[in-house]
Amino acid sequence: MHILAVTQYTHSQLDQLFTRADELRNYSSPKQRKELAELHKGRQLCSLFYEPSTRTRLSFEAAAVKLGMGVVSTENAREFSSAAKGETIEDTIRVLDAYNFDIIVLRHHETGAAARAAKVSQTPIINAGDGKGEHPTQALLDAYTIYRQFGRLDNLHIVMGGDLANGRTVRSLAQLLSSYPNNRITFVSMPELQIGEDIKDVLKASKTAFQETIDMSSAFKTADIVYWTRLQKERLADPSTLPTDGFVLDPEILTHLPAHAIIMHPLPRVDEISPLTDSDPRAKYFEQAGNGLYVRMALLDQIISKRII
Amino acid sequence: MHILAVTQYTHSQLDQLFTRADELRNYSSPKQRKELAELHKGRQLCSLFYEPSTRTRLSFEAAAVKLGMGVVSTENAREFSSAAKGETIEDTIRVLDAYNFDIIVLRHHETGAAARAAKVSQTPIINAGDGKGEHPTQALLDAYTIYRQFGRLDNLHIVMGGDLANGRTVRSLAQLLSSYPNNRITFVSMPELQIGEDIKDVLKASKTAFQETIDMSSAFKTADIVYWTRLQKERLADPSTLPTDGFVLDPEILTHLPAHAIIMHPLPRVDEISPLTDSDPRAKYFEQAGNGLYVRMALLDQIISKRII
Amino acid sequence: MHILAVTQYTHSQLDQLFTRADELRNYSSPKQRKELAELHKGRQLCSLFYEPSTRTRLSFEAAAVKLGMGVVSTENAREFSSAAKGETIEDTIRVLDAYNFDIIVLRHHETGAAARAAKVSQTPIINAGDGKGEHPTQALLDAYTIYRQFGRLDNLHIVMGGDLANGRTVRSLAQLLSSYPNNRITFVSMPELQIGEDIKDVLKASKTAFQETIDMSSAFKTADIVYWTRLQKERLADPSTLPTDGFVLDPEILTHLPAHAIIMHPLPRVDEISPLTDSDPRAKYFEQAGNGLYVRMALLDQIISKRII
């Protein structure tokens, strides 16, 4: 079973994954952690990163070692490996496949690389981001964060802001939420950085309500979730058209957000969320990152457990 | 016991190594893999790579973790370590020796570095390639691949092709096979990239029959093994002298190869083996790479087991 | 409990640490090493190095795996991580904190980074060097080396030589020894590379006797410890003022050193200690580096054990 895109998950599979993530999170006493470290002893994960992504790599590797797996790792395969000598990704994967790992986590700079790798691999491949393509575990941890907070992935109003045209995470999450009933999405961005027509088509096809605006405060008033990302001013044709709030989340703008709502961000954040926001109880972005650990543990556990059976 | 060159192995030691590799390969059920992960628990391997060689490093580290060893690793010691401040390899090894590892796997850019390291180290050093010098585990996995296929290392006709002047793997394998009776070697290359006189002297001294040719198809007719490597056209004085087949293995030329023969390559391959060849049952180059894992597991196991006794 | 500076240790805490280091050193049989590898199974260490320091990183990681901990590691976080996208060290630490490691070992290029990290981290941070700031485990291993040799850290005459103005290790060690009674320090260096006034003030306040000289041989006559470091000639205004011995330790100058004395160096050494000195039984610099392993094991063990209680 390869994990290439979040769209391959059914709703019931997502439920199972999140339930397992919740279970694994509860192995917290020293005794339970020793038990966990016995669970997949004798299994190995290979981290094959063609471009560095320290956060993603460390969380996959932490997930693996917590489950008792052995880990071997390269964080710069593009420069350091046979790839530099002209080897194709397919050949590299064929060799690693012959090393009999239980899971290969692949990060690649080319869109579609994960699918090409999966085609030649008997070892399960997890796509940890391939160019402008997919990064399914990011979408899974976003969905898991919403699931943990609200106990559901439907009947939600989500406000997505920042660079929606280029942001992989907002595109994936919008798509995923569109598969659940009665969600509503408000896209907050400058006209030239609005969400792509392809995503709008998906929303229309699924009858998911959405609107586009540059007015943060009115969008926030009925929001359950604010999903914020960085808007890079240098991408704007005329930066002077930016509203005075500059799409920055700070205590003032957040007075418009209901108490039950949560604030998410894929991180790293630069200045689009004021540090003053960090102490707001609705700010969940660091917790969200931490959820990545448990989702990845659940994912590795499911892949290996299926192999055992 | 340091592993510096393949020539330090007697035939009987090779037999033991390959037998152990076969045994370790069979630990494949989840239960057996857990057992294996207990075998050398509490032991540690240090990967000290002064130049990156992802394939070699990952396979050593995979071998170690499969045996339950802990691994610490650096893949770019030349740039990142005290070496950049002028520390000698001897001093670096003396420090690592004091860290009480069970095995140090050393890759270095200077010929002879492994022997210099071994001289000051009580910790067993495995040479994982030192400049134009030795790379014994590559030679061992080549020999193991032949052994697995034919059950012997004698009475074989091996055709070696590509850049024989500069190829470390062909030089080592030719030398190793010359120590066994009744082998015959056909070297296929352009005149300026033929095998070195030093290797020819070894073959003559051991009365190993050999010939040199540029005619692939006739060489293949009686071959048991085709060991192919890359011939870099840019090394030729006049590339137009290259035969029309360009020394590329493809389905057409392989019609000349007997059904019982095998095709090997140290990898990475670029275009000297057509992808169409991959589905040929005689193509063993990915299996060969995978054999590197089991040979390295056997090697680590033997070194540590001797230390225990 | 964060470990940010050696000054946070009381004398009794140092005794406990060194006693534990001695105990852990004695787990040397295969059986004992397996036991040790069970001790902190299920615990994880994260190596977060913003600048490479292979020796420090490898010894921390070796310490962790010997205790059965899982390790995840990055050796070039500055270039490879979110830091390159403008993420603050605080945010990076908040994310790692959410990954629920048991210990984060942090190496950073900015002075004060470890304290900033500690402020936002519930996970214990060990400072593995922050710019011109602290590197407490180096000071601990220096002190442990003296403790092992003399059974005490007081009533000693220590000669410190080399670049005392810029050397972090001599500054830390001088400060630490000044907290014990009846130590005497002789600083051997060129006038422009003498120890800083701030350290002299500490020595005066603690009534630790000290003197400055360029005469190695007379300083050595009553020394218990020679702590040598590199004096970079290129830092001197007029290199011709250097004494003829050039502050190089060699067999001739060491005839002035008592038999019971020891020679220490933080390594790497370049040419300020002649290789001929290595066989001198008083030369302890490689042993000293090895002591770093046991001090770090003791440190990790203490941090985790306190967490368990």
JSON list of N, CA and C in Angstrom, two decimals, chain B residues 38-44 46 48 70-77 80-82 85-87 91 94-96 98-102 307-308, chain C residues 30 33-34 37-38 41 52-59 61-62 65-66 75-76 230 267-270 278 286-287 289-290 293-294 296:
[
{"chain": "B", "resi": 38, "resn": "GLU", "atom": "N", "xyz": [17.36, -8.44, 18.18]},
{"chain": "B", "resi": 38, "resn": "GLU", "atom": "CA", "xyz": [17.92, -8.64, 19.53]},
{"chain": "B", "resi": 38, "resn": "GLU", "atom": "C", "xyz": [19.38, -9.08, 19.48]},
{"chain": "B", "resi": 39, "resn": "LEU", "atom": "N", "xyz": [19.80, -9.59, 18.30]},
{"chain": "B", "resi": 39, "resn": "LEU", "atom": "CA", "xyz": [21.09, -10.29, 18.20]},
{"chain": "B", "resi": 39, "resn": "LEU", "atom": "C", "xyz": [22.26, -9.44, 18.69]},
{"chain": "B", "resi": 40, "resn": "HIS", "atom": "N", "xyz": [22.40, -8.25, 18.15]},
{"chain": "B", "resi": 40, "resn": "HIS", "atom": "CA", "xyz": [23.54, -7.41, 18.54]},
{"chain": "B", "resi": 40, "resn": "HIS", "atom": "C", "xyz": [23.08, -6.12, 19.20]},
{"chain": "B", "resi": 41, "resn": "LYS", "atom": "N", "xyz": [21.97, -6.21, 19.91]},
{"chain": "B", "resi": 41, "resn": "LYS", "atom": "CA", "xyz": [21.51, -5.07, 20.70]},
{"chain": "B", "resi": 41, "resn": "LYS", "atom": "C", "xyz": [22.62, -4.64, 21.66]},
{"chain": "B", "resi": 42, "resn": "GLY", "atom": "N", "xyz": [22.75, -3.35, 21.84]},
{"chain": "B", "resi": 42, "resn": "GLY", "atom": "CA", "xyz": [23.80, -2.85, 22.73]},
{"chain": "B", "resi": 42, "resn": "GLY", "atom": "C", "xyz": [25.12, -2.60, 22.01]},
{"chain": "B", "resi": 43, "resn": "ARG", "atom": "N", "xyz": [25.17, -2.95, 20.75]},
{"chain": "B", "resi": 43, "resn": "ARG", "atom": "CA", "xyz": [26.38, -2.69, 19.94]},
{"chain": "B", "resi": 43, "resn": "ARG", "atom": "C", "xyz": [26.12, -1.47, 19.07]},
{"chain": "B", "resi": 44, "resn": "GLN", "atom": "N", "xyz": [27.20, -0.78, 18.70]},
{"chain": "B", "resi": 44, "resn": "GLN", "atom": "CA", "xyz": [27.04, 0.44, 17.89]},
{"chain": "B", "resi": 44, "resn": "GLN", "atom": "C", "xyz": [27.98, 0.48, 16.69]},
{"chain": "B", "resi": 46, "resn": "CYS", "atom": "N", "xyz": [29.50, 3.14, 13.74]},
{"chain": "B", "resi": 46, "resn": "CYS", "atom": "CA", "xyz": [29.67, 4.54, 13.36]},
{"chain": "B", "resi": 46, "resn": "CYS", "atom": "C", "xyz": [29.97, 4.61, 11.86]},
{"chain": "B", "resi": 48, "resn": "LEU", "atom": "N", "xyz": [31.38, 6.79, 9.11]},
{"chain": "B", "resi": 48, "resn": "LEU", "atom": "CA", "xyz": [32.21, 7.99, 8.96]},
{"chain": "B", "resi": 48, "resn": "LEU", "atom": "C", "xyz": [32.52, 8.16, 7.47]},
{"chain": "B", "resi": 70, "resn": "GLY", "atom": "N", "xyz": [22.85, -0.06, 17.24]},
{"chain": "B", "resi": 70, "resn": "GLY", "atom": "CA", "xyz": [22.62, 1.37, 17.13]},
{"chain": "B", "resi": 70, "resn": "GLY", "atom": "C", "xyz": [23.56, 1.96, 16.11]},
{"chain": "B", "resi": 71, "resn": "VAL", "atom": "N", "xyz": [23.12, 3.01, 15.44]},
{"chain": "B", "resi": 71, "resn": "VAL", "atom": "CA", "xyz": [23.93, 3.61, 14.39]},
{"chain": "B", "resi": 71, "resn": "VAL", "atom": "C", "xyz": [24.06, 5.11, 14.62]},
{"chain": "B", "resi": 72, "resn": "VAL", "atom": "N", "xyz": [25.28, 5.63, 14.53]},
{"chain": "B", "resi": 72, "resn": "VAL", "atom": "CA", "xyz": [25.45, 7.07, 14.44]},
{"chain": "B", "resi": 72, "resn": "VAL", "atom": "C", "xyz": [26.22, 7.33, 13.15]},
{"chain": "B", "resi": 73, "resn": "SER", "atom": "N", "xyz": [25.98, 8.47, 12.55]},
{"chain": "B", "resi": 73, "resn": "SER", "atom": "CA", "xyz": [26.33, 8.60, 11.16]},
{"chain": "B", "resi": 73, "resn": "SER", "atom": "C", "xyz": [26.69, 10.02, 10.77]},
{"chain": "B", "resi": 74, "resn": "THR", "atom": "N", "xyz": [27.70, 10.16, 9.92]},
{"chain": "B", "resi": 74, "resn": "THR", "atom": "CA", "xyz": [27.92, 11.45, 9.27]},
{"chain": "B", "resi": 74, "resn": "THR", "atom": "C", "xyz": [28.22, 11.19, 7.82]},
{"chain": "B", "resi": 75, "resn": "GLU", "atom": "N", "xyz": [27.60, 11.96, 6.94]},
{"chain": "B", "resi": 75, "resn": "GLU", "atom": "CA", "xyz": [27.74, 11.64, 5.52]},
{"chain": "B", "resi": 75, "resn": "GLU", "atom": "C", "xyz": [28.62, 12.62, 4.77]},
{"chain": "B", "resi": 76, "resn": "ASN", "atom": "N", "xyz": [29.15, 13.58, 5.49]},
{"chain": "B", "resi": 76, "resn": "ASN", "atom": "CA", "xyz": [29.96, 14.57, 4.80]},
{"chain": "B", "resi": 76, "resn": "ASN", "atom": "C", "xyz": [31.06, 15.08, 5.73]},
{"chain": "B", "resi": 77, "resn": "ALA", "atom": "N", "xyz": [31.81, 14.13, 6.27]},
{"chain": "B", "resi": 77, "resn": "ALA", "atom": "CA", "xyz": [32.78, 14.46, 7.32]},
{"chain": "B", "resi": 77, "resn": "ALA", "atom": "C", "xyz": [33.87, 15.41, 6.81]},
{"chain": "B", "resi": 80, "resn": "PHE", "atom": "N", "xyz": [32.29, 18.88, 7.13]},
{"chain": "B", "resi": 80, "resn": "PHE", "atom": "CA", "xyz": [31.60, 19.24, 8.36]},
{"chain": "B", "resi": 80, "resn": "PHE", "atom": "C", "xyz": [32.41, 18.99, 9.64]},
{"chain": "B", "resi": 81, "resn": "SER", "atom": "N", "xyz": [33.44, 18.18, 9.57]},
{"chain": "B", "resi": 81, "resn": "SER", "atom": "CA", "xyz": [34.06, 17.75, 10.81]},
{"chain": "B", "resi": 81, "resn": "SER", "atom": "C", "xyz": [35.34, 18.51, 11.09]},
{"chain": "B", "resi": 82, "resn": "SER", "atom": "N", "xyz": [36.05, 18.05, 12.08]},
{"chain": "B", "resi": 82, "resn": "SER", "atom": "CA", "xyz": [37.34, 18.62, 12.45]},
{"chain": "B", "resi": 82, "resn": "SER", "atom": "C", "xyz": [38.34, 18.53, 11.31]},
{"chain": "B", "resi": 85, "resn": "LYS", "atom": "N", "xyz": [39.27, 21.59, 9.93]},
{"chain": "B", "resi": 85, "resn": "LYS", "atom": "CA", "xyz": [40.19, 22.41, 10.73]},
{"chain": "B", "resi": 85, "resn": "LYS", "atom": "C", "xyz": [41.61, 21.85, 10.70]},
{"chain": "B", "resi": 86, "resn": "GLY", "atom": "N", "xyz": [41.84, 20.85, 9.90]},
{"chain": "B", "resi": 86, "resn": "GLY", "atom": "CA", "xyz": [43.20, 20.33, 9.74]},
{"chain": "B", "resi": 86, "resn": "GLY", "atom": "C", "xyz": [43.50, 19.09, 10.55]},
{"chain": "B", "resi": 87, "resn": "GLU", "atom": "N", "xyz": [42.49, 18.46, 11.13]},
{"chain": "B", "resi": 87, "resn": "GLU", "atom": "CA", "xyz": [42.74, 17.25, 11.91]},
{"chain": "B", "resi": 87, "resn": "GLU", "atom": "C", "xyz": [43.07, 16.09, 10.96]},
{"chain": "B", "resi": 91, "resn": "ASP", "atom": "N", "xyz": [43.93, 11.17, 13.98]},
{"chain": "B", "resi": 91, "resn": "ASP", "atom": "CA", "xyz": [43.38, 11.77, 15.20]},
{"chain": "B", "resi": 91, "resn": "ASP", "atom": "C", "xyz": [41.86, 11.58, 15.28]},
{"chain": "B", "resi": 94, "resn": "ARG", "atom": "N", "xyz": [41.27, 8.14, 16.39]},
{"chain": "B", "resi": 94, "resn": "ARG", "atom": "CA", "xyz": [41.60, 7.95, 17.81]},
{"chain": "B", "resi": 94, "resn": "ARG", "atom": "C", "xyz": [40.46, 8.43, 18.71]},
{"chain": "B", "resi": 95, "resn": "VAL", "atom": "N", "xyz": [39.82, 9.52, 18.32]},
{"chain": "B", "resi": 95, "resn": "VAL", "atom": "CA", "xyz": [38.70, 10.02, 19.11]},
{"chain": "B", "resi": 95, "resn": "VAL", "atom": "C", "xyz": [37.52, 9.04, 19.03]},
{"chain": "B", "resi": 96, "resn": "LEU", "atom": "N", "xyz": [37.18, 8.63, 17.82]},
{"chain": "B", "resi": 96, "resn": "LEU", "atom": "CA", "xyz": [36.05, 7.70, 17.67]},
{"chain": "B", "resi": 96, "resn": "LEU", "atom": "C", "xyz": [36.35, 6.39, 18.39]},
{"chain": "B", "resi": 98, "resn": "ALA", "atom": "N", "xyz": [37.91, 6.11, 21.06]},
{"chain": "B", "resi": 98, "resn": "ALA", "atom": "CA", "xyz": [37.64, 6.36, 22.48]},
{"chain": "B", "resi": 98, "resn": "ALA", "atom": "C", "xyz": [36.14, 6.37, 22.78]},
{"chain": "B", "resi": 99, "resn": "TYR", "atom": "N", "xyz": [35.32, 6.50, 21.75]},
{"chain": "B", "resi": 99, "resn": "TYR", "atom": "CA", "xyz": [33.87, 6.46, 21.96]},
{"chain": "B", "resi": 99, "resn": "TYR", "atom": "C", "xyz": [33.35, 5.03, 22.02]},
{"chain": "B", "resi": 100, "resn": "ASN", "atom": "N", "xyz": [34.27, 4.10, 21.80]},
{"chain": "B", "resi": 100, "resn": "ASN", "atom": "CA", "xyz": [33.95, 2.70, 22.06]},
{"chain": "B", "resi": 100, "resn": "ASN", "atom": "C", "xyz": [32.85, 2.12, 21.16]},
{"chain": "B", "resi": 101, "resn": "PHE", "atom": "N", "xyz": [32.89, 2.50, 19.88]},
{"chain": "B", "resi": 101, "resn": "PHE", "atom": "CA", "xyz": [32.00, 1.85, 18.92]},
{"chain": "B", "resi": 101, "resn": "PHE", "atom": "C", "xyz": [32.47, 0.40, 18.71]},
{"chain": "B", "resi": 102, "resn": "ASP", "atom": "N", "xyz": [31.61, -0.41, 18.15]},
{"chain": "B", "resi": 102, "resn": "ASP", "atom": "CA", "xyz": [32.00, -1.78, 17.85]},
{"chain": "B", "resi": 102, "resn": "ASP", "atom": "C", "xyz": [32.58, -1.90, 16.45]},
{"chain": "B", "resi": 307, "resn": "ARG", "atom": "N", "xyz": [34.40, -10.61, 18.41]},
{"chain": "B", "resi": 307, "resn": "ARG", "atom": "CA", "xyz": [34.75, -9.75, 19.54]},
{"chain": "B", "resi": 307, "resn": "ARG", "atom": "C", "xyz": [34.16, -10.28, 20.84]},
{"chain": "B", "resi": 308, "resn": "ILE", "atom": "N", "xyz": [32.98, -10.88, 20.73]},
{"chain": "B", "resi": 308, "resn": "ILE", "atom": "CA", "xyz": [32.33, -11.39, 21.93]},
{"chain": "B", "resi": 308, "resn": "ILE", "atom": "C", "xyz": [33.13, -12.54, 22.50]},
{"chain": "C", "resi": 30, "resn": "PRO", "atom": "N", "xyz": [29.22, -7.74, 26.85]},
{"chain": "C", "resi": 30, "resn": "PRO", "atom": "CA", "xyz": [28.06, -7.78, 25.94]},
{"chain": "C", "resi": 30, "resn": "PRO", "atom": "C", "xyz": [26.75, -7.84, 26.70]},
{"chain": "C", "resi": 33, "resn": "ARG", "atom": "N", "xyz": [26.00, -4.49, 28.18]},
{"chain": "C", "resi": 33, "resn": "ARG", "atom": "CA", "xyz": [25.64, -3.52, 27.16]},
{"chain": "C", "resi": 33, "resn": "ARG", "atom": "C", "xyz": [24.21, -3.75, 26.67]},
{"chain": "C", "resi": 34, "resn": "LYS", "atom": "N", "xyz": [23.77, -5.01, 26.65]},
{"chain": "C", "resi": 34, "resn": "LYS", "atom": "CA", "xyz": [22.36, -5.26, 26.31]},
{"chain": "C", "resi": 34, "resn": "LYS", "atom": "C", "xyz": [21.45, -4.69, 27.40]},
{"chain": "C", "resi": 37, "resn": "ALA", "atom": "N", "xyz": [21.13, -1.07, 26.93]},
{"chain": "C", "resi": 37, "resn": "ALA", "atom": "CA", "xyz": [20.29, -0.73, 25.78]},
{"chain": "C", "resi": 37, "resn": "ALA", "atom": "C", "xyz": [18.80, -0.90, 26.06]},
{"chain": "C", "resi": 38, "resn": "GLU", "atom": "N", "xyz": [18.49, -1.46, 27.22]},
{"chain": "C", "resi": 38, "resn": "GLU", "atom": "CA", "xyz": [17.09, -1.55, 27.66]},
{"chain": "C", "resi": 38, "resn": "GLU", "atom": "C", "xyz": [16.71, -0.37, 28.55]},
{"chain": "C", "resi": 41, "resn": "LYS", "atom": "N", "xyz": [14.97, 2.60, 26.74]},
{"chain": "C", "resi": 41, "resn": "LYS", "atom": "CA", "xyz": [14.21, 2.22, 25.55]},
{"chain": "C", "resi": 41, "resn": "LYS", "atom": "C", "xyz": [12.89, 2.97, 25.55]},
{"chain": "C", "resi": 52, "resn": "PRO", "atom": "N", "xyz": [27.58, 22.35, 11.86]},
{"chain": "C", "resi": 52, "resn": "PRO", "atom": "CA", "xyz": [28.08, 21.00, 12.10]},
{"chain": "C", "resi": 52, "resn": "PRO", "atom": "C", "xyz": [29.12, 21.00, 13.21]},
{"chain": "C", "resi": 53, "resn": "SER", "atom": "N", "xyz": [29.11, 19.97, 14.00]},
{"chain": "C", "resi": 53, "resn": "SER", "atom": "CA", "xyz": [30.15, 19.71, 14.99]},
{"chain": "C", "resi": 53, "resn": "SER", "atom": "C", "xyz": [30.13, 18.21, 15.18]},
{"chain": "C", "resi": 54, "resn": "THR", "atom": "N", "xyz": [30.78, 17.55, 14.24]},
{"chain": "C", "resi": 54, "resn": "THR", "atom": "CA", "xyz": [30.62, 16.10, 14.12]},
{"chain": "C", "resi": 54, "resn": "THR", "atom": "C", "xyz": [30.98, 15.38, 15.41]},
{"chain": "C", "resi": 55, "resn": "ARG", "atom": "N", "xyz": [32.08, 15.78, 16.02]},
{"chain": "C", "resi": 55, "resn": "ARG", "atom": "CA", "xyz": [32.53, 15.09, 17.22]},
{"chain": "C", "resi": 55, "resn": "ARG", "atom": "C", "xyz": [31.47, 15.19, 18.33]},
{"chain": "C", "resi": 56, "resn": "THR", "atom": "N", "xyz": [30.99, 16.38, 18.58]},
{"chain": "C", "resi": 56, "resn": "THR", "atom": "CA", "xyz": [30.00, 16.59, 19.64]},
{"chain": "C", "resi": 56, "resn": "THR", "atom": "C", "xyz": [28.71, 15.83, 19.32]},
{"chain": "C", "resi": 57, "resn": "ARG", "atom": "N", "xyz": [28.26, 15.95, 18.08]},
{"chain": "C", "resi": 57, "resn": "ARG", "atom": "CA", "xyz": [27.01, 15.29, 17.70]},
{"chain": "C", "resi": 57, "resn": "ARG", "atom": "C", "xyz": [27.13, 13.77, 17.83]},
{"chain": "C", "resi": 58, "resn": "LEU", "atom": "N", "xyz": [28.21, 13.22, 17.26]},
{"chain": "C", "resi": 58, "resn": "LEU", "atom": "CA", "xyz": [28.37, 11.76, 17.30]},
{"chain": "C", "resi": 58, "resn": "LEU", "atom": "C", "xyz": [28.45, 11.25, 18.73]},
{"chain": "C", "resi": 59, "resn": "SER", "atom": "N", "xyz": [29.10, 12.01, 19.62]},
{"chain": "C", "resi": 59, "resn": "SER", "atom": "CA", "xyz": [29.24, 11.49, 20.98]},
{"chain": "C", "resi": 59, "resn": "SER", "atom": "C", "xyz": [27.91, 11.57, 21.74]},
{"chain": "C", "resi": 61, "resn": "GLU", "atom": "N", "xyz": [25.00, 11.29, 20.29]},
{"chain": "C", "resi": 61, "resn": "GLU", "atom": "CA", "xyz": [24.14, 10.26, 19.70]},
{"chain": "C", "resi": 61, "resn": "GLU", "atom": "C", "xyz": [24.60, 8.86, 20.12]},
{"chain": "C", "resi": 62, "resn": "ALA", "atom": "N", "xyz": [25.91, 8.68, 20.19]},
{"chain": "C", "resi": 62, "resn": "ALA", "atom": "CA", "xyz": [26.42, 7.39, 20.67]},
{"chain": "C", "resi": 62, "resn": "ALA", "atom": "C", "xyz": [25.96, 7.17, 22.11]},
{"chain": "C", "resi": 65, "resn": "VAL", "atom": "N", "xyz": [22.19, 6.16, 22.02]},
{"chain": "C", "resi": 65, "resn": "VAL", "atom": "CA", "xyz": [21.88, 4.80, 21.55]},
{"chain": "C", "resi": 65, "resn": "VAL", "atom": "C", "xyz": [22.43, 3.76, 22.53]},
{"chain": "C", "resi": 66, "resn": "LYS", "atom": "N", "xyz": [23.55, 4.04, 23.18]},
{"chain": "C", "resi": 66, "resn": "LYS", "atom": "CA", "xyz": [24.06, 3.10, 24.17]},
{"chain": "C", "resi": 66, "resn": "LYS", "atom": "C", "xyz": [23.07, 2.92, 25.33]},
{"chain": "C", "resi": 75, "resn": "GLU", "atom": "N", "xyz": [22.15, 17.72, 10.92]},
{"chain": "C", "resi": 75, "resn": "GLU", "atom": "CA", "xyz": [23.47, 18.27, 11.21]},
{"chain": "C", "resi": 75, "resn": "GLU", "atom": "C", "xyz": [23.70, 19.61, 10.55]},
{"chain": "C", "resi": 76, "resn": "ASN", "atom": "N", "xyz": [22.70, 20.11, 9.85]},
{"chain": "C", "resi": 76, "resn": "ASN", "atom": "CA", "xyz": [22.90, 21.37, 9.16]},
{"chain": "C", "resi": 76, "resn": "ASN", "atom": "C", "xyz": [21.59, 22.13, 9.09]},
{"chain": "C", "resi": 230, "resn": "ARG", "atom": "N", "xyz": [45.32, 25.53, 20.66]},
{"chain": "C", "resi": 230, "resn": "ARG", "atom": "CA", "xyz": [46.03, 26.05, 19.50]},
{"chain": "C", "resi": 230, "resn": "ARG", "atom": "C", "xyz": [46.22, 27.56, 19.58]},
{"chain": "C", "resi": 267, "resn": "LEU", "atom": "N", "xyz": [41.01, 19.26, 21.48]},
{"chain": "C", "resi": 267, "resn": "LEU", "atom": "CA", "xyz": [41.00, 18.70, 20.12]},
{"chain": "C", "resi": 267, "resn": "LEU", "atom": "C", "xyz": [39.99, 19.44, 19.24]},
{"chain": "C", "resi": 268, "resn": "PRO", "atom": "N", "xyz": [40.17, 19.47, 17.94]},
{"chain": "C", "resi": 268, "resn": "PRO", "atom": "CA", "xyz": [41.30, 18.90, 17.21]},
{"chain": "C", "resi": 268, "resn": "PRO", "atom": "C", "xyz": [42.59, 19.67, 17.46]},
{"chain": "C", "resi": 269, "resn": "ARG", "atom": "N", "xyz": [43.70, 18.94, 17.44]},
{"chain": "C", "resi": 269, "resn": "ARG", "atom": "CA", "xyz": [45.01, 19.60, 17.52]},
{"chain": "C", "resi": 269, "resn": "ARG", "atom": "C", "xyz": [45.55, 19.66, 16.10]},
{"chain": "C", "resi": 270, "resn": "VAL", "atom": "N", "xyz": [46.32, 20.65, 15.83]},
{"chain": "C", "resi": 270, "resn": "VAL", "atom": "CA", "xyz": [46.95, 20.70, 14.51]},
{"chain": "C", "resi": 270, "resn": "VAL", "atom": "C", "xyz": [48.44, 20.47, 14.71]},
{"chain": "C", "resi": 278, "resn": "ASP", "atom": "N", "xyz": [52.29, 11.81, 21.64]},
{"chain": "C", "resi": 278, "resn": "ASP", "atom": "CA", "xyz": [51.13, 10.92, 21.82]},
{"chain": "C", "resi": 278, "resn": "ASP", "atom": "C", "xyz": [51.46, 9.69, 22.66]},
{"chain": "C", "resi": 286, "resn": "PHE", "atom": "N", "xyz": [43.24, 12.06, 24.10]},
{"chain": "C", "resi": 286, "resn": "PHE", "atom": "CA", "xyz": [42.26, 11.19, 23.43]},
{"chain": "C", "resi": 286, "resn": "PHE", "atom": "C", "xyz": [41.33, 10.55, 24.46]},
{"chain": "C", "resi": 287, "resn": "GLU", "atom": "N", "xyz": [41.90, 10.18, 25.61]},
{"chain": "C", "resi": 287, "resn": "GLU", "atom": "CA", "xyz": [41.10, 9.67, 26.71]},
{"chain": "C", "resi": 287, "resn": "GLU", "atom": "C", "xyz": [40.07, 10.73, 27.13]},
{"chain": "C", "resi": 289, "resn": "ALA", "atom": "N", "xyz": [38.73, 13.06, 25.28]},
{"chain": "C", "resi": 289, "resn": "ALA", "atom": "CA", "xyz": [37.63, 13.06, 24.30]},
{"chain": "C", "resi": 289, "resn": "ALA", "atom": "C", "xyz": [36.68, 11.90, 24.60]},
{"chain": "C", "resi": 290, "resn": "GLY", "atom": "N", "xyz": [37.25, 10.73, 24.87]},
{"chain": "C", "resi": 290, "resn": "GLY", "atom": "CA", "xyz": [36.43, 9.57, 25.20]},
{"chain": "C", "resi": 290, "resn": "GLY", "atom": "C", "xyz": [35.60, 9.79, 26.45]},
{"chain": "C", "resi": 293, "resn": "LEU", "atom": "N", "xyz": [32.04, 10.92, 26.05]},
{"chain": "C", "resi": 293, "resn": "LEU", "atom": "CA", "xyz": [30.96, 9.94, 25.87]},
{"chain": "C", "resi": 293, "resn": "LEU", "atom": "C", "xyz": [30.30, 9.62, 27.20]},
{"chain": "C", "resi": 294, "resn": "TYR", "atom": "N", "xyz": [31.11, 9.34, 28.22]},
{"chain": "C", "resi": 294, "resn": "TYR", "atom": "CA", "xyz": [30.55, 8.86, 29.49]},
{"chain": "C", "resi": 294, "resn": "TYR", "atom": "C", "xyz": [29.87, 9.99, 30.26]},
{"chain": "C", "resi": 296, "resn": "ARG", "atom": "N", "xyz": [28.38, 12.47, 28.83]},
{"chain": "C", "resi": 296, "resn": "ARG", "atom": "CA", "xyz": [27.11, 12.71, 28.13]},
{"chain": "C", "resi": 296, "resn": "ARG", "atom": "C", "xyz": [26.10, 11.60, 28.43]}
]
